Short mmCIF file of C-alpha atoms in Angstrom, two decimals:
data_model
loop_
_atom_site.label_atom_id
_atom_site.label_comp_id
_atom_site.label_asym_id
_atom_site.label_seq_id
_atom_site.Cartn_x
_atom_site.Cartn_y
_atom_site.Cartn_z
CA UNK A 9 13.13 10.73 -16.09
CA UNK A 10 12.95 13.84 -14.85
CA UNK A 11 9.98 14.83 -13.34
CA UNK A 12 10.28 18.66 -14.12
CA UNK A 13 12.01 22.02 -16.03
CA UNK A 14 13.69 22.41 -12.71
CA UNK A 15 15.18 19.15 -13.20
CA UNK A 16 16.38 19.44 -16.60
CA UNK A 17 17.64 23.01 -15.89
CA UNK A 18 19.70 21.13 -12.67
CA UNK A 19 20.83 18.74 -15.89
CA UNK A 20 22.23 21.19 -17.49
CA UNK A 21 24.35 23.03 -15.24
CA UNK A 22 25.89 20.47 -13.72
CA UNK A 23 26.90 19.39 -17.69
CA UNK A 24 28.79 22.52 -17.00
CA UNK A 25 30.46 22.10 -14.59
CA UNK A 26 31.29 18.74 -15.57
CA UNK A 27 33.24 19.94 -17.98
CA UNK A 28 35.35 22.02 -16.40
CA UNK A 29 34.16 25.69 -16.84
CA UNK A 30 34.81 28.72 -15.05
CA UNK A 31 32.14 30.52 -16.32
CA UNK A 32 28.48 29.08 -16.07
CA UNK A 33 25.15 31.11 -17.82
CA UNK A 34 22.37 29.34 -17.17
CA UNK A 35 18.39 31.42 -17.94
CA UNK A 36 15.08 30.18 -17.88
CA UNK A 37 12.99 32.36 -19.19
CA UNK A 38 8.80 31.60 -19.73
CA UNK A 39 7.49 34.36 -22.40
CA UNK A 40 4.49 34.17 -24.65
CA UNK A 41 3.68 30.40 -25.81
CA UNK A 42 7.51 30.03 -25.15
CA UNK A 43 9.66 27.85 -22.24
CA UNK A 44 13.64 28.33 -23.18
CA UNK A 45 16.43 27.02 -20.77
CA UNK A 46 19.63 28.12 -21.94
CA UNK A 47 22.78 27.44 -20.52
CA UNK A 48 25.84 28.75 -21.35
CA UNK A 49 29.53 27.40 -20.13
CA UNK A 50 33.51 28.44 -20.51
CA UNK A 51 34.07 24.71 -19.90
CA UNK A 52 35.60 22.25 -22.68
CA UNK A 53 32.75 21.62 -25.05
CA UNK A 54 33.45 18.73 -27.23
CA UNK A 55 34.63 18.18 -31.41
CA UNK A 56 31.03 17.75 -33.82
CA UNK A 57 31.58 14.04 -33.67
CA UNK A 58 30.33 13.77 -29.87
CA UNK A 59 28.18 16.59 -30.62
CA UNK A 60 26.09 14.47 -33.45
CA UNK A 61 25.72 12.00 -30.94
CA UNK A 62 24.74 12.97 -27.29
CA UNK A 63 20.85 13.72 -27.94
CA UNK A 64 21.99 9.68 -28.52
CA UNK A 65 20.59 7.37 -25.31
CA UNK A 66 23.33 5.17 -26.14
CA UNK A 67 25.52 7.22 -26.30
CA UNK A 68 28.56 8.35 -23.79
CA UNK A 69 31.53 10.40 -23.47
CA UNK A 70 32.02 7.14 -20.78
CA UNK A 71 35.03 9.31 -19.06
CA UNK A 72 33.32 8.47 -15.76
CA UNK A 73 31.83 5.05 -15.91
CA UNK A 74 34.43 3.04 -18.55
CA UNK A 75 31.77 0.32 -18.42
CA UNK A 76 28.71 1.80 -18.73
CA UNK A 77 27.66 3.01 -22.43
CA UNK A 78 24.13 5.36 -21.33
CA UNK A 79 23.97 8.96 -21.23
CA UNK A 80 20.46 9.46 -20.70
CA UNK A 81 20.36 13.82 -19.22
CA UNK A 82 20.31 15.08 -22.79
CA UNK A 83 18.47 12.99 -24.28
CA UNK A 84 15.70 13.27 -22.00
CA UNK A 85 15.80 16.72 -22.18
CA UNK A 86 15.35 17.19 -25.77
CA UNK A 87 13.31 14.08 -25.66
CA UNK A 88 10.57 16.65 -23.16
CA UNK A 89 11.13 19.59 -25.78
CA UNK A 90 10.28 17.86 -28.79
CA UNK A 91 7.07 15.79 -26.84
CA UNK A 92 5.94 19.83 -26.25
CA UNK A 93 6.24 20.93 -29.46
CA UNK A 94 9.45 22.42 -28.99
CA UNK A 95 13.36 21.45 -29.68
CA UNK A 96 16.86 21.08 -27.83
CA UNK A 97 20.18 22.14 -30.02
CA UNK A 98 23.91 21.94 -28.85
CA UNK A 99 26.39 24.35 -29.96
CA UNK A 100 29.88 24.05 -29.86
CA UNK A 101 33.47 23.75 -30.57
CA UNK A 102 36.11 21.55 -28.39
CA UNK A 103 38.27 24.11 -26.24
CA UNK A 104 35.65 26.16 -26.43
CA UNK A 105 31.78 25.35 -24.33
CA UNK A 106 28.95 24.25 -25.02
CA UNK A 107 25.67 26.39 -25.30
CA UNK A 108 22.78 23.82 -24.88
CA UNK A 109 18.84 25.90 -25.40
CA UNK A 110 16.01 23.89 -25.45
CA UNK A 111 12.21 25.15 -25.80
CA UNK A 112 9.61 23.79 -24.91
CA UNK A 113 5.03 25.10 -25.74
CA UNK A 114 4.57 26.93 -22.24
CA UNK A 115 0.54 25.87 -23.33
CA UNK A 116 1.48 22.17 -24.72
CA UNK A 117 -0.44 19.83 -22.15
CA UNK A 118 2.62 17.48 -21.78
CA UNK A 119 5.12 20.07 -20.32
CA UNK A 120 6.55 19.15 -17.39
CA UNK A 121 5.71 21.65 -14.49
CA UNK A 122 8.01 24.11 -13.05
CA UNK A 123 9.50 22.52 -10.18
CA UNK A 124 11.71 23.66 -7.60
CA UNK A 125 13.87 26.26 -9.25
CA UNK A 126 14.95 28.09 -6.37
CA UNK A 127 16.33 24.74 -4.48
CA UNK A 128 17.80 24.02 -8.34
CA UNK A 129 19.69 26.53 -8.61
CA UNK A 130 21.32 26.72 -4.81
CA UNK A 131 21.80 23.18 -5.46
CA UNK A 132 24.56 24.14 -8.86
CA UNK A 133 25.62 27.07 -7.05
CA UNK A 134 26.68 24.26 -4.38
CA UNK A 135 29.63 21.92 -6.24
CA UNK A 136 33.05 22.51 -5.51
CA UNK A 137 35.27 24.72 -6.96
CA UNK A 138 36.68 27.92 -8.43
CA UNK A 139 33.42 28.96 -11.07
CA UNK A 140 30.88 31.75 -11.63
CA UNK A 141 27.44 31.00 -12.36
CA UNK A 142 25.58 33.59 -13.52
CA UNK A 143 21.14 32.62 -13.29
CA UNK A 144 18.59 34.66 -15.01
CA UNK A 145 15.46 33.77 -14.05
CA UNK A 146 11.98 35.22 -16.12
CA UNK A 147 8.65 35.61 -15.83
CA UNK A 148 6.35 37.94 -18.41
CA UNK A 149 8.87 40.01 -18.31
CA UNK A 150 8.96 39.80 -14.37
CA UNK A 151 13.26 38.84 -13.80
CA UNK A 152 15.59 38.61 -11.54
CA UNK A 153 19.76 37.99 -12.09
CA UNK A 154 22.22 36.53 -9.29
CA UNK A 155 25.46 35.31 -9.96
CA UNK A 156 27.49 33.15 -7.24
CA UNK A 157 29.82 35.64 -6.58
CA UNK A 158 27.36 37.63 -5.12
CA UNK A 159 25.70 35.35 -3.01
CA UNK A 160 28.65 33.72 -1.69
CA UNK A 161 30.05 37.04 -0.81
CA UNK A 162 26.97 37.98 1.34
CA UNK A 163 26.94 34.63 3.46
CA UNK A 164 30.70 34.10 3.34
CA UNK A 165 30.83 30.81 1.93
CA UNK A 166 28.15 28.16 0.19
CA UNK A 167 29.78 25.11 1.71
CA UNK A 168 27.52 24.36 4.75
CA UNK A 169 24.40 23.98 4.77
CA UNK A 170 23.15 26.29 6.42
CA UNK A 171 24.40 28.84 3.65
CA UNK A 172 22.49 26.83 1.42
CA UNK A 173 19.26 26.87 3.13
CA UNK A 174 19.58 30.79 3.30
CA UNK A 175 20.45 31.06 -0.32
CA UNK A 176 17.84 28.96 -1.39
CA UNK A 177 15.55 30.99 1.10
CA UNK A 178 17.09 34.27 -1.01
CA UNK A 179 16.65 32.68 -4.75
CA UNK A 180 13.31 31.37 -3.33
CA UNK A 181 12.30 35.02 -2.51
CA UNK A 182 12.33 35.96 -6.11
CA UNK A 183 10.97 33.27 -7.60
CA UNK A 184 8.00 34.64 -5.53
CA UNK A 185 8.02 38.13 -6.63
CA UNK A 186 8.89 37.22 -10.56
CA UNK A 187 5.51 34.41 -10.40
CA UNK A 188 3.53 37.08 -9.23
CA UNK A 189 3.38 35.20 -5.49
CA UNK A 190 3.91 38.53 -3.29
CA UNK A 191 2.52 37.25 0.18
CA UNK A 192 3.55 34.22 1.54
CA UNK A 193 5.79 31.53 2.03
CA UNK A 194 6.04 27.94 -0.06
CA UNK A 195 7.46 25.86 -2.27
CA UNK A 196 7.32 26.76 -5.48
CA UNK A 197 7.12 22.81 -6.16
CA UNK A 198 3.71 22.46 -8.37
CA UNK B 28 7.04 38.47 1.13
CA UNK B 29 9.13 40.80 -1.25
CA UNK B 30 12.57 39.79 -2.89
CA UNK B 31 14.74 39.20 -0.51
CA UNK B 32 18.21 42.06 -1.00
CA UNK B 33 21.75 40.73 -1.17
CA UNK B 34 22.58 42.89 2.32
CA UNK B 35 19.43 41.86 4.13
CA UNK B 36 20.52 37.99 3.36
CA UNK B 37 24.16 39.46 4.92
CA UNK B 38 22.85 40.60 7.43
CA UNK B 39 20.37 37.32 8.29
CA UNK B 40 24.12 35.25 7.49
CA UNK B 41 25.57 37.07 10.06
CA UNK B 42 22.63 36.11 13.20
CA UNK B 43 21.92 33.66 11.90
CA UNK B 44 26.20 32.72 12.79
CA UNK B 45 26.12 34.10 15.97
CA UNK B 46 23.21 32.48 16.92
CA UNK B 47 24.90 29.26 16.34
CA UNK B 48 28.34 29.29 16.22
CA UNK B 49 28.11 28.01 20.17
CA UNK B 50 25.99 24.67 19.54
CA UNK B 51 29.04 24.33 16.93
CA UNK B 52 32.05 24.83 18.69
CA UNK B 53 34.09 22.40 18.87
CA UNK B 54 32.81 19.46 16.82
CA UNK B 55 34.02 18.44 14.18
CA UNK B 56 33.04 18.81 9.99
CA UNK B 57 30.25 16.45 9.05
CA UNK B 58 30.32 16.19 4.92
CA UNK B 59 27.08 15.22 3.47
CA UNK B 60 28.04 14.19 -0.62
CA UNK B 61 24.46 14.58 -2.42
CA UNK B 62 24.87 12.26 -5.93
CA UNK B 63 23.57 14.78 -8.90
CA UNK B 64 24.45 12.81 -11.38
CA UNK B 65 21.81 12.68 -14.26
CA UNK B 66 20.01 9.09 -12.07
CA UNK B 67 19.80 11.29 -9.25
CA UNK B 68 18.13 14.04 -10.26
CA UNK B 69 15.71 12.04 -12.12
CA UNK B 70 15.09 9.81 -8.43
CA UNK B 71 14.36 13.63 -6.98
CA UNK B 72 17.95 14.18 -5.56
CA UNK B 73 17.23 17.88 -6.18
CA UNK B 74 14.54 17.11 -3.36
CA UNK B 75 16.59 15.50 -0.70
CA UNK B 76 19.59 18.38 -1.47
CA UNK B 77 16.49 20.88 -0.53
CA UNK B 78 14.54 18.49 2.70
CA UNK B 79 18.15 17.97 4.14
CA UNK B 80 19.55 21.82 3.77
CA UNK B 81 16.89 23.15 5.33
CA UNK B 82 16.83 20.40 8.41
CA UNK B 83 20.30 21.32 9.42
CA UNK B 84 19.98 24.68 8.74
CA UNK B 85 17.04 24.33 11.40
CA UNK B 86 19.25 22.65 14.24
CA UNK B 87 21.63 25.42 13.24
CA UNK B 88 25.01 23.05 12.04
CA UNK B 89 27.33 25.14 10.72
CA UNK B 90 30.05 22.23 10.81
CA UNK B 91 27.78 20.42 7.95
CA UNK B 92 29.53 21.05 4.60
CA UNK B 93 27.34 19.15 1.44
CA UNK B 94 28.59 18.14 -1.77
CA UNK B 95 27.15 17.30 -4.63
CA UNK B 96 28.59 14.68 -7.09
CA UNK B 97 27.53 12.69 -10.17
CA UNK B 98 26.68 9.48 -10.69
CA UNK B 99 28.63 6.56 -8.25
CA UNK B 100 27.06 4.17 -10.48
CA UNK B 101 23.92 2.71 -7.83
CA UNK B 102 20.76 4.52 -10.66
CA UNK B 103 18.50 1.98 -9.03
CA UNK B 104 18.94 3.64 -5.19
CA UNK B 105 19.53 7.30 -6.11
CA UNK B 106 18.77 9.59 -4.59
CA UNK B 107 21.99 7.94 -2.81
CA UNK B 108 23.07 10.24 -0.04
CA UNK B 109 26.77 9.89 1.11
CA UNK B 110 27.41 10.79 5.47
CA UNK B 111 30.46 11.21 6.38
CA UNK B 112 31.23 12.18 10.72
CA UNK B 113 33.63 12.63 12.81
CA UNK B 114 33.37 9.34 14.99
CA UNK B 115 31.31 6.94 12.70
CA UNK B 116 32.22 5.57 9.35
CA UNK B 117 31.62 6.70 6.18
CA UNK B 118 28.21 5.42 4.64
CA UNK B 119 26.03 6.05 1.98
CA UNK B 120 22.77 6.11 1.95
CA UNK B 121 20.18 5.37 -0.75
CA UNK B 122 16.41 5.81 -2.04
CA UNK B 123 16.62 9.18 0.21
CA UNK B 124 13.51 11.40 0.17
CA UNK B 125 12.53 13.97 1.71
CA UNK B 126 11.27 12.18 4.74
CA UNK B 127 14.74 10.20 5.09
CA UNK B 128 17.37 13.08 4.27
CA UNK B 129 15.23 14.36 6.63
CA UNK B 130 16.16 11.40 9.54
CA UNK B 131 19.17 11.20 8.50
CA UNK B 132 19.92 14.76 10.06
CA UNK B 133 17.45 14.61 12.82
CA UNK B 134 19.14 10.24 13.81
CA UNK B 135 22.12 10.13 12.30
CA UNK B 136 23.95 13.49 12.52
CA UNK B 137 22.42 14.52 16.09
CA UNK B 138 21.98 11.05 17.61
CA UNK B 139 24.86 8.89 15.52
CA UNK B 140 22.14 6.51 14.24
CA UNK B 141 22.92 4.40 11.56
CA UNK B 142 19.61 4.13 8.96
CA UNK B 143 20.15 0.77 9.34
CA UNK B 144 16.83 0.78 6.28
CA UNK B 145 18.42 2.64 3.94
CA UNK B 146 21.94 2.02 3.92
CA UNK B 147 24.41 0.94 1.68
CA UNK B 148 28.46 0.06 1.52
CA UNK B 149 29.53 1.37 -0.92
CA UNK B 150 29.62 2.38 -5.00
CA UNK B 151 28.92 -0.48 -6.92
CA UNK B 152 32.11 -3.06 -8.24
CA UNK B 153 32.44 -2.25 -11.69
CA UNK B 154 33.33 1.84 -10.33
CA UNK B 155 36.03 1.27 -8.29
CA UNK B 156 38.48 1.82 -10.56
CA UNK B 157 40.50 5.18 -10.62
CA UNK B 158 38.29 7.44 -13.63
CA UNK B 159 39.68 10.99 -15.07
CA UNK B 160 36.64 12.07 -13.84
CA UNK B 161 36.68 15.53 -12.52
CA UNK B 162 37.80 15.71 -9.17
#
């Protein structure tokens, strides 16, 4: 399963993009005793019967892989949330997008490390197609926010590896500030 | 380091692009496609993505495009990375960690060598049929 919270954020962002969304909102927030990962999209959404099964690892809509019947992404999110005393829930309607809100116990011994959020965010900026992705990151009152369109305007494009590397560096500089590490470069991997 | 502004990012990008332009002139475009399905993410695809884009940037290869895709069925071999370089067959590498990611850039992209020990042919047979997923 996923080794860090940044992987769970990647998972939710990738799901949102696959839903055909033109707008995606992703927030990773650490405050008080909680860590929250929230992802909202305006993609295809799903009906109640499907929504009721998405946290079941033996369920997949089989759209991508007709002969495979596992869908582990959301079950991983829920399992991790519950293991830390939190929970994950889904709000959706057909044609009206999805919201997944996962809450984790911040002090819980089973909370995975945060991981490399700048790499996760940069990766989510790099999918193909026209979509707006808004990232919000908050840690104990320190925060940053960026939209895909802003990074693309600054970099000219978000397809070449050099542009993506710079997007990652930009995000890392803000992540360091949010974490109160003002004086050195370095990975956010823990 | 203080948080970088978007304007500083734009200026940095412009200066790097000018610096790199001469190195990549006249070459075709290389595509690197990283599997970002649940299996890929769980196996460390994000670290591979990060290492590859940084290594490409280090060498200033402006003509390398990075894309991401979902699971291609080789879940046991994740993270998987497909490389399509002009003049070479398109290949899929498996078990690509950060070090292998850097080697893909240094050996496959720069020297035109295949990394035989990480090579896979193509997606698993049961997935080689038209799917209705997003193009």
